[in-house]
Tab-separated table of C-alpha atoms and ligand atoms in Angstrom:
chain	number	residue	atom	x	y	z
A	1	MET	CA	38.113	-93.505	-34.622
A	2	SER	CA	40.949	-93.694	-37.152
A	3	ARG	CA	42.894	-90.668	-38.250
A	4	PRO	CA	41.819	-89.158	-41.604
A	5	LEU	CA	44.399	-89.281	-44.404
A	6	THR	CA	44.835	-86.459	-46.893
A	7	PHE	CA	46.456	-87.022	-50.265
A	8	VAL	CA	47.345	-84.828	-53.213
A	9	GLN	CA	47.291	-86.510	-56.627
A	10	THR	CA	49.183	-85.279	-59.662
A	11	GLY	CA	50.920	-86.743	-62.705
A	12	ASP	CA	52.117	-85.933	-66.204
A	13	LEU	CA	54.235	-83.004	-65.096
A	14	HIS	CA	56.677	-83.752	-67.940
A	15	LEU	CA	59.423	-81.756	-66.235
A	16	GLY	CA	62.243	-81.034	-68.662
A	17	SER	CA	59.985	-80.631	-71.711
A	18	PRO	CA	62.010	-78.738	-74.328
A	19	PHE	CA	59.183	-76.384	-75.465
A	20	ALA	CA	61.182	-76.109	-78.708
A	21	PHE	CA	58.245	-74.470	-80.516
A	22	ALA	CA	58.733	-71.358	-78.378
A	23	GLY	CA	62.222	-70.669	-79.791
A	24	ASP	CA	64.244	-68.293	-77.617
A	25	LYS	CA	61.326	-68.023	-75.159
A	26	ALA	CA	61.490	-71.762	-74.368
A	27	PRO	CA	63.382	-71.158	-71.074
A	28	TRP	CA	60.433	-69.013	-69.898
A	29	LEU	CA	58.063	-71.927	-70.368
A	30	VAL	CA	60.514	-74.343	-68.734
A	31	ARG	CA	60.481	-72.004	-65.727
A	32	ALA	CA	56.667	-71.708	-65.733
A	33	GLN	CA	56.380	-75.506	-65.801
A	34	LEU	CA	58.716	-75.861	-62.829
A	35	ASP	CA	56.723	-73.147	-61.023
A	36	ALA	CA	53.606	-75.345	-61.315
A	37	PHE	CA	55.535	-78.172	-59.615
A	38	VAL	CA	56.661	-75.788	-56.850
A	39	ALA	CA	53.011	-74.729	-56.410
A	40	ILE	CA	52.081	-78.407	-55.849
A	41	ILE	CA	54.816	-78.743	-53.197
A	42	GLN	CA	53.457	-75.634	-51.459
A	43	LEU	CA	49.914	-76.960	-51.666
A	44	CYS	CA	51.017	-80.204	-49.980
A	45	GLN	CA	52.394	-78.105	-47.119
A	46	GLN	CA	49.243	-75.965	-46.899
A	47	VAL	CA	46.850	-78.897	-46.681
A	48	GLN	CA	49.340	-80.912	-44.595
A	49	ALA	CA	49.099	-83.790	-47.010
A	50	ASP	CA	50.019	-87.202	-45.642
A	51	CYS	CA	50.956	-88.296	-49.101
A	52	LEU	CA	51.657	-86.969	-52.574
A	53	LEU	CA	50.730	-89.416	-55.321
A	54	ILE	CA	52.596	-88.906	-58.610
A	55	ALA	CA	50.991	-91.052	-61.305
A	56	GLY	CA	53.851	-91.136	-63.809
A	57	ASP	CA	55.530	-88.863	-66.355
A	58	LEU	CA	57.043	-86.718	-63.617
A	59	PHE	CA	59.875	-86.240	-66.112
A	60	ASP	CA	59.509	-85.807	-69.860
A	61	GLN	CA	62.549	-87.972	-70.620
A	62	PRO	CA	63.652	-91.425	-69.377
A	63	VAL	CA	67.051	-89.967	-68.420
A	64	PRO	CA	66.507	-86.297	-67.594
A	65	ASP	CA	69.152	-83.677	-67.012
A	66	LEU	CA	70.878	-84.415	-63.684
A	67	ALA	CA	70.480	-80.824	-62.463
A	68	LEU	CA	66.709	-81.157	-62.914
A	69	VAL	CA	66.713	-84.465	-61.016
A	70	ARG	CA	68.572	-82.751	-58.152
A	71	THR	CA	66.036	-79.896	-58.079
A	72	VAL	CA	63.122	-82.345	-57.991
A	73	GLN	CA	64.790	-84.373	-55.227
A	74	GLU	CA	65.357	-81.229	-53.189
A	75	LEU	CA	61.757	-80.070	-53.574
A	76	LEU	CA	60.269	-83.471	-52.754
A	77	GLY	CA	62.698	-83.889	-49.835
A	78	SER	CA	61.495	-80.563	-48.392
A	79	LEU	CA	58.100	-82.183	-47.686
A	80	GLU	CA	58.853	-83.295	-44.164
A	81	GLN	CA	55.319	-84.416	-43.302
A	82	THR	CA	54.425	-85.889	-46.666
A	83	GLN	CA	55.287	-89.316	-48.004
A	84	VAL	CA	55.800	-89.090	-51.761
A	85	LEU	CA	54.852	-92.071	-53.935
A	86	ILE	CA	55.876	-92.217	-57.591
A	87	ALA	CA	54.613	-94.726	-60.162
A	88	PRO	CA	56.796	-94.142	-63.273
A	89	GLY	CA	55.042	-93.671	-66.619
A	90	ASN	CA	55.861	-94.208	-70.275
A	91	HIS	CA	57.940	-91.012	-70.513
A	92	ASP	CA	59.991	-91.691	-67.378
A	93	PRO	CA	60.062	-95.491	-67.101
A	94	ALA	CA	62.168	-97.043	-64.345
A	95	ALA	CA	64.592	-98.603	-66.843
A	96	PHE	CA	68.110	-99.688	-65.818
A	97	ASP	CA	69.597	-96.213	-66.460
A	98	SER	CA	66.697	-94.263	-64.931
A	99	PRO	CA	67.399	-91.840	-62.072
A	100	TYR	CA	64.642	-93.746	-60.256
A	101	ARG	CA	67.121	-96.642	-60.035
A	102	CYS	CA	70.516	-94.911	-60.288
A	103	GLU	CA	70.101	-91.989	-57.896
A	104	SER	CA	69.447	-92.030	-54.184
A	105	TRP	CA	66.175	-90.334	-53.279
A	106	PRO	CA	65.130	-88.546	-50.084
A	107	ALA	CA	63.846	-90.800	-47.307
A	108	ASN	CA	60.242	-89.634	-47.776
A	109	VAL	CA	60.161	-90.636	-51.464
A	110	ARG	CA	59.113	-94.134	-52.484
A	111	ILE	CA	59.303	-95.207	-56.116
A	112	PHE	CA	57.272	-98.144	-57.385
A	113	LEU	CA	59.255	-100.285	-59.805
A	114	ASP	CA	58.244	-103.322	-61.860
A	115	THR	CA	56.427	-105.313	-59.186
A	116	LEU	CA	53.261	-104.402	-57.319
A	117	GLU	CA	54.199	-103.052	-53.899
A	118	LYS	CA	52.342	-101.320	-51.112
A	119	VAL	CA	52.768	-98.610	-48.510
A	120	ASP	CA	50.619	-98.659	-45.343
A	121	TRP	CA	49.255	-95.939	-43.082
A	122	PRO	CA	48.086	-98.167	-40.180
A	123	GLU	CA	46.726	-95.291	-38.066
A	124	SER	CA	44.387	-94.408	-40.953
A	125	GLY	CA	43.802	-97.926	-42.228
A	126	VAL	CA	44.911	-96.829	-45.693
A	127	ARG	CA	47.093	-98.843	-48.039
A	128	VAL	CA	48.442	-97.632	-51.392
A	129	PHE	CA	49.486	-100.152	-54.028
A	130	GLY	CA	51.517	-99.143	-57.034
A	131	CYS	CA	53.550	-100.358	-59.956
A	132	GLY	CA	55.567	-98.537	-62.605
A	133	PHE	CA	56.570	-98.656	-66.247
A	134	THR	CA	60.075	-100.022	-66.875
A	135	SER	CA	60.006	-99.367	-70.606
A	136	THR	CA	58.473	-96.678	-72.827
A	137	VAL	CA	55.675	-99.089	-73.679
A	138	ALA	CA	53.664	-101.612	-71.651
A	139	PRO	CA	51.281	-103.419	-74.046
A	140	ILE	CA	50.657	-106.083	-71.395
A	141	PRO	CA	48.834	-104.619	-68.367
A	142	LEU	CA	51.065	-103.965	-65.345
A	143	PRO	CA	50.391	-106.267	-62.361
A	144	LEU	CA	47.763	-104.586	-60.198
A	145	VAL	CA	46.388	-107.567	-58.264
A	146	PRO	CA	48.277	-108.596	-55.122
A	147	PRO	CA	48.689	-112.404	-55.033
A	148	GLU	CA	46.948	-112.581	-51.659
A	149	GLY	CA	44.127	-110.291	-52.837
A	150	LEU	CA	43.058	-107.053	-51.132
A	151	ASP	CA	42.239	-106.987	-47.436
A	152	PRO	CA	38.752	-105.427	-47.218
A	153	ASP	CA	39.485	-104.160	-43.688
A	154	TRP	CA	41.803	-101.583	-45.259
A	155	ILE	CA	41.017	-98.679	-47.560
A	156	ASN	CA	42.851	-99.799	-50.698
A	157	LEU	CA	44.241	-97.300	-53.179
A	158	CYS	CA	46.079	-97.930	-56.425
A	159	LEU	CA	48.580	-95.556	-58.072
A	160	VAL	CA	49.399	-96.277	-61.700
A	161	HIS	CA	50.041	-94.782	-65.140
A	162	GLY	CA	47.915	-96.233	-67.915
A	163	GLU	CA	45.214	-95.882	-70.512
A	164	LEU	CA	41.651	-96.694	-69.542
A	165	ASN	CA	39.397	-98.603	-71.905
A	166	GLY	CA	42.419	-99.406	-73.932
A	167	ALA	CA	42.084	-103.157	-73.349
A	168	GLY	CA	44.262	-104.890	-75.907
A	169	SER	CA	44.550	-101.798	-78.070
A	170	SER	CA	46.854	-99.565	-76.058
A	171	PRO	CA	50.627	-99.922	-75.690
A	172	TYR	CA	50.434	-97.838	-72.493
A	173	ASN	CA	49.263	-100.253	-69.808
A	174	PRO	CA	45.696	-100.863	-71.014
A	175	LEU	CA	43.315	-100.616	-68.058
A	176	ASP	CA	39.750	-101.676	-67.572
A	177	ALA	CA	37.647	-100.026	-64.858
A	178	ALA	CA	35.547	-103.169	-64.431
A	179	ILE	CA	38.687	-105.155	-63.590
A	180	LEU	CA	39.897	-102.527	-61.103
A	181	ALA	CA	36.488	-102.706	-59.423
A	182	GLU	CA	36.609	-106.486	-59.386
A	183	VAL	CA	40.023	-106.424	-57.666
A	184	GLY	CA	38.271	-104.293	-55.039
A	185	TYR	CA	40.171	-101.004	-55.030
A	186	ASP	CA	38.407	-98.116	-53.301
A	187	TYR	CA	40.204	-95.401	-55.252
A	188	VAL	CA	42.549	-95.515	-58.254
A	189	ALA	CA	44.844	-92.517	-58.900
A	190	LEU	CA	45.622	-92.506	-62.603
A	191	GLY	CA	48.115	-90.776	-64.854
A	192	HIS	CA	48.589	-90.607	-68.643
A	193	VAL	CA	45.629	-88.491	-69.754
A	194	HIS	CA	46.521	-84.804	-69.563
A	195	ALA	CA	43.059	-83.390	-68.785
A	196	PHE	CA	41.200	-83.863	-65.485
A	197	SER	CA	38.752	-86.724	-66.045
A	198	GLY	CA	36.224	-85.869	-63.366
A	199	PHE	CA	35.552	-88.444	-60.636
A	200	LEU	CA	34.441	-91.682	-62.254
A	201	LYS	CA	32.894	-94.664	-60.588
A	202	GLU	CA	32.615	-98.378	-61.288
A	203	ARG	CA	30.729	-100.176	-58.503
A	204	GLN	CA	32.569	-99.324	-55.238
A	205	THR	CA	35.680	-98.085	-57.077
A	206	THR	CA	36.246	-94.384	-57.714
A	207	TYR	CA	38.975	-93.449	-60.182
A	208	ALA	CA	40.328	-90.281	-61.752
A	209	TYR	CA	43.044	-88.717	-63.873
A	210	ALA	CA	44.198	-85.423	-62.331
A	211	GLY	CA	45.581	-84.280	-65.708
A	212	CYS	CA	48.803	-82.351	-66.093
A	213	PRO	CA	49.363	-79.286	-63.885
A	214	PHE	CA	50.949	-77.369	-66.779
A	215	GLY	CA	50.276	-77.979	-70.475
A	216	ARG	CA	52.967	-78.695	-73.020
A	217	GLY	CA	51.499	-76.529	-75.759
A	218	PHE	CA	48.378	-74.997	-77.240
A	219	ASP	CA	46.692	-78.410	-77.535
A	220	GLU	CA	46.667	-78.561	-73.702
A	221	THR	CA	44.809	-75.423	-72.725
A	222	GLY	CA	42.284	-74.853	-69.950
A	223	THR	CA	42.484	-74.796	-66.173
A	224	LYS	CA	45.004	-77.239	-64.743
A	225	GLY	CA	45.228	-78.574	-61.234
A	226	VAL	CA	45.569	-81.479	-58.833
A	227	ILE	CA	43.195	-83.721	-56.914
A	228	ILE	CA	42.959	-83.371	-53.157
A	229	GLY	CA	41.406	-86.322	-51.364
A	230	THR	CA	40.582	-87.080	-47.752
A	231	LEU	CA	39.844	-90.607	-46.603
A	232	GLN	CA	38.508	-91.736	-43.269
A	233	LYS	CA	37.450	-95.151	-42.076
A	234	GLN	CA	33.927	-95.400	-40.699
A	235	PRO	CA	33.833	-98.620	-38.680
A	236	GLY	CA	30.376	-100.110	-38.307
A	237	LEU	CA	28.781	-98.089	-41.109
A	238	ALA	CA	27.476	-99.638	-44.301
A	239	SER	CA	30.072	-97.788	-46.309
A	240	LYS	CA	33.467	-98.550	-44.803
A	241	MET	CA	34.924	-95.113	-45.534
A	242	ALA	CA	34.174	-91.460	-46.118
A	243	LEU	CA	35.903	-90.277	-49.280
A	244	ASP	CA	36.040	-86.579	-50.012
A	245	LEU	CA	37.535	-85.621	-53.377
A	246	ARG	CA	37.965	-82.298	-55.081
A	247	PHE	CA	39.821	-80.839	-58.040
A	248	SER	CA	41.986	-77.925	-56.979
A	249	PRO	CA	43.222	-75.579	-59.747
A	250	ILE	CA	46.890	-74.615	-59.690
A	251	GLY	CA	47.163	-70.890	-60.269
A	252	GLY	CA	49.964	-69.442	-62.308
A	253	ARG	CA	50.581	-69.564	-65.976
A	254	ARG	CA	48.769	-71.692	-68.515
A	255	PHE	CA	48.341	-72.096	-72.236
A	256	LEU	CA	45.519	-70.058	-73.658
A	257	ALA	CA	44.262	-70.224	-77.255
A	258	GLN	CA	42.124	-67.213	-78.015
A	259	SER	CA	40.620	-65.987	-81.251
A	260	VAL	CA	40.020	-62.268	-81.559
A	261	ASP	CA	37.611	-60.803	-84.099
A	262	LEU	CA	39.057	-57.614	-85.584
A	263	THR	CA	35.978	-56.785	-87.680
A	264	GLY	CA	35.497	-53.037	-87.623
A	265	CYS	CA	38.999	-52.222	-86.384
A	266	GLN	CA	40.328	-49.155	-88.202
A	267	ASP	CA	43.975	-49.328	-87.160
A	268	HIS	CA	46.588	-51.278	-85.202
A	269	ARG	CA	45.897	-49.461	-81.949
A	270	GLN	CA	42.258	-50.605	-82.059
A	271	ALA	CA	43.405	-54.119	-82.931
A	272	ALA	CA	45.710	-54.162	-79.868
A	273	ASP	CA	42.794	-52.940	-77.704
A	274	ALA	CA	40.559	-55.714	-79.076
A	275	ILE	CA	43.230	-58.309	-78.207
A	276	ARG	CA	43.602	-57.044	-74.628
A	277	THR	CA	39.819	-56.963	-74.146
A	278	ALA	CA	39.380	-60.521	-75.464
A	279	LEU	CA	42.171	-61.900	-73.269
A	280	GLN	CA	40.749	-60.139	-70.225
A	281	ALA	CA	37.326	-61.642	-70.924
A	282	ALA	CA	38.896	-65.112	-71.217
A	283	ALA	CA	41.310	-65.055	-68.269
A	284	GLY	CA	40.186	-62.206	-66.002
A	285	LYS	CA	42.788	-60.317	-64.020
A	286	THR	CA	45.501	-62.847	-64.807
A	287	TRP	CA	45.336	-62.204	-68.583
A	288	PRO	CA	48.906	-60.882	-68.911
A	289	ASP	CA	50.362	-63.985	-67.213
A	290	HIS	CA	49.653	-66.686	-69.749
A	291	ALA	CA	51.198	-68.178	-72.856
A	292	CYS	CA	48.727	-67.131	-75.539
A	293	LYS	CA	48.132	-68.163	-79.091
A	294	ILE	CA	46.073	-65.296	-80.485
A	295	THR	CA	44.292	-66.010	-83.744
A	296	LEU	CA	43.101	-62.822	-85.441
A	297	THR	CA	39.907	-63.207	-87.451
A	298	GLY	CA	37.212	-61.096	-89.105
A	299	ASP	CA	36.943	-58.708	-92.019
A	300	LEU	CA	39.264	-55.735	-91.809
A	301	ALA	CA	38.138	-52.210	-92.699
A	302	PRO	CA	38.834	-51.602	-96.430
A	303	ASP	CA	41.732	-49.208	-95.902
A	304	PHE	CA	43.311	-50.956	-92.916
A	305	ARG	CA	46.185	-53.201	-93.931
A	306	LEU	CA	47.073	-55.379	-90.900
A	307	SER	CA	50.777	-55.905	-90.293
A	308	LEU	CA	51.901	-58.124	-87.410
A	309	ALA	CA	55.220	-56.262	-87.410
A	310	VAL	CA	53.322	-53.052	-86.571
A	311	LEU	CA	50.929	-54.720	-84.135
A	312	GLU	CA	53.546	-56.561	-82.061
A	313	PRO	CA	55.268	-53.498	-80.587
A	314	LEU	CA	51.848	-52.325	-79.334
A	315	LEU	CA	51.573	-55.508	-77.229
A	316	HIS	CA	55.230	-55.690	-76.307
A	317	GLY	CA	55.923	-56.225	-72.627
A	318	GLN	CA	52.242	-56.567	-71.723
A	319	LEU	CA	51.927	-60.326	-72.137
A	320	PHE	CA	54.053	-63.122	-70.688
A	321	TRP	CA	54.413	-64.814	-74.042
A	322	TYR	CA	52.299	-64.824	-77.171
A	323	ARG	CA	52.131	-65.860	-80.752
A	324	LEU	CA	49.940	-64.078	-83.320
A	325	VAL	CA	48.245	-65.937	-86.155
A	326	ASP	CA	46.651	-63.788	-88.839
A	327	GLU	CA	43.450	-65.248	-90.287
A	328	THR	CA	41.771	-61.921	-91.020
A	329	ARG	CA	40.285	-61.192	-94.405
A	330	GLN	CA	40.658	-58.025	-96.417
A	331	PRO	CA	37.294	-57.312	-98.041
A	332	VAL	CA	37.520	-55.880	-101.529
A	333	ASP	CA	34.934	-54.148	-103.688
A	334	LEU	CA	35.304	-56.246	-106.838
A	335	ASN	CA	33.086	-53.994	-108.976
A	336	THR	CA	35.347	-51.004	-108.325
A	337	LEU	CA	38.437	-53.073	-109.127
A	338	ALA	CA	36.821	-54.457	-112.313
A	339	ARG	CA	36.469	-50.920	-113.707
A	340	GLU	CA	40.225	-50.273	-113.464
A	341	HIS	CA	42.177	-50.015	-116.719
A	342	SER	CA	45.005	-52.148	-115.455
A	343	LEU	CA	46.219	-55.719	-115.305
A	344	ARG	CA	44.320	-56.021	-112.007
A	345	GLY	CA	41.089	-54.758	-113.629
A	346	ALA	CA	41.445	-57.322	-116.444
A	347	TYR	CA	42.196	-60.082	-113.935
A	348	VAL	CA	39.124	-59.267	-111.820
A	349	ARG	CA	36.833	-59.065	-114.899
A	350	GLN	CA	37.961	-62.518	-116.044
A	351	ALA	CA	37.585	-63.914	-112.490
A	352	GLN	CA	34.049	-62.498	-112.273
A	353	LEU	CA	33.119	-64.239	-115.551
A	354	ASP	CA	34.513	-67.555	-114.278
A	355	LEU	CA	32.712	-67.182	-110.961
A	356	GLN	CA	29.436	-66.376	-112.700
A	357	GLN	CA	29.788	-69.439	-114.931
A	358	ALA	CA	30.491	-71.735	-111.950
A	359	ALA	CA	27.511	-70.251	-110.104
A	360	ASP	CA	25.201	-70.751	-113.128
A	361	GLN	CA	26.267	-74.379	-113.373
A	362	GLY	CA	25.907	-74.940	-109.623
A	363	GLN	CA	29.521	-76.077	-109.272
A	364	GLN	CA	30.116	-75.397	-105.571
A	365	ARG	CA	33.622	-76.785	-105.457
A	366	ASP	CA	34.725	-74.677	-108.441
A	367	LEU	CA	33.192	-71.629	-106.768
A	368	LEU	CA	35.300	-72.204	-103.656
A	369	ILE	CA	38.477	-72.721	-105.658
A	370	LEU	CA	37.857	-69.674	-107.887
A	371	THR	CA	37.084	-67.475	-104.858
A	372	ARG	CA	40.303	-68.561	-103.154
A	373	ALA	CA	42.245	-68.085	-106.417
A	374	LEU	CA	40.895	-64.551	-106.697
A	375	GLU	CA	42.009	-63.732	-103.130
A	376	LEU	CA	45.479	-65.122	-103.805
A	377	GLY	CA	45.715	-63.373	-107.188
A	378	LEU	CA	44.827	-60.014	-105.668
A	379	ALA	CA	47.349	-60.569	-102.861
A	380	ALA	CA	50.032	-61.374	-105.469
A	381	LEU	CA	49.127	-58.231	-107.423
A	382	ARG	CA	49.580	-56.223	-104.216
A	383	GLY	CA	53.111	-57.617	-104.090
A	384	GLU	CA	52.435	-59.807	-101.052
A	385	GLU	CA	54.049	-63.141	-100.558
A	386	VAL	CA	51.476	-65.792	-101.503
A	387	GLY	CA	51.436	-69.255	-99.987
A	388	TYR	CA	48.764	-71.855	-100.370
A	389	GLU	CA	48.132	-75.467	-99.570
A	390	THR	CA	46.681	-77.824	-102.101
A	391	ASP	CA	43.458	-79.453	-100.982
A	392	PRO	CA	44.250	-83.097	-100.139
A	393	ALA	CA	40.674	-84.068	-101.058
U	401	MN	MN1	51.986	-87.908	-70.001
């Protein structure tokens, strides 16, 4: 009986991302991103992985900061029992000035360059083929078919960065699952898409994107993780191997986009409570640990004027990092305002006439514009700064 082989699959770590949107908190996110990589190294040790498959975009830049390269080399080199395979992606192509070519890597790290190469585990009967980007684009598919074909006596894996179903249309190594199945791969470890794809199947070929272990912003939210796979040959059985695959979440920080309804809140203390409650409901016990974009919505109580400058100190120090976006609405009693003997009263009376006329004529678009104009006008009369975007339609 052959020895089972355990692999961990990741990709799209984008180490060295600037996180410029976070301003002076960017170094915190840089640290959190590196922590996710460290968690993967620790996971490899825990599950005693035979190999760590990195499906491209390990680095965010083609020529990353040398200190970062050294850190990554040290961490990968610490995996004494794990062979690391890297197939460079479009962000970290193995170009002539790439650290993949210019630096010397630990003995347990193997980097796939521009030709299809393979690494064998004879005691498990497993063979991993791989090929990397050498430029930031690869409109012509990378070579994934060995000239001699695949040996069906082996379990054949493929490690590559590319875009599925992009045939002809993608500049990022367009891949076609039907072709991968025709070549005869048993499993294809993919990188490029930043969300876990689930385990997909085309005939005998299983394939999956693990997604990134740490997002790069609020468009990459949700639970992040790696794929852990175990392969074992089953000689004599109809299916030549047992393949066990699972998605394993990486704990730690993540990006969380949460909207919080402040309807009914009477003051800033209640608003801060509502935010904490919503985050707890979304992320459980770990709610203070994440990078949160908190969008405040709802209709505020008539005499509660929300100020982010007042709200922020009430959350200070309780959350790893957050950004507040105010989309609340301040309801107004127009009939009361219309009775005022003031510029505001005159403005509201005229607006009410215009609104009534648009309603009578069934002009929905005018109604929307007039309603928005009234909100902005009242905000301006309160002395608030008024900004608006013109409707591109
Ligand atoms: Mn990527």
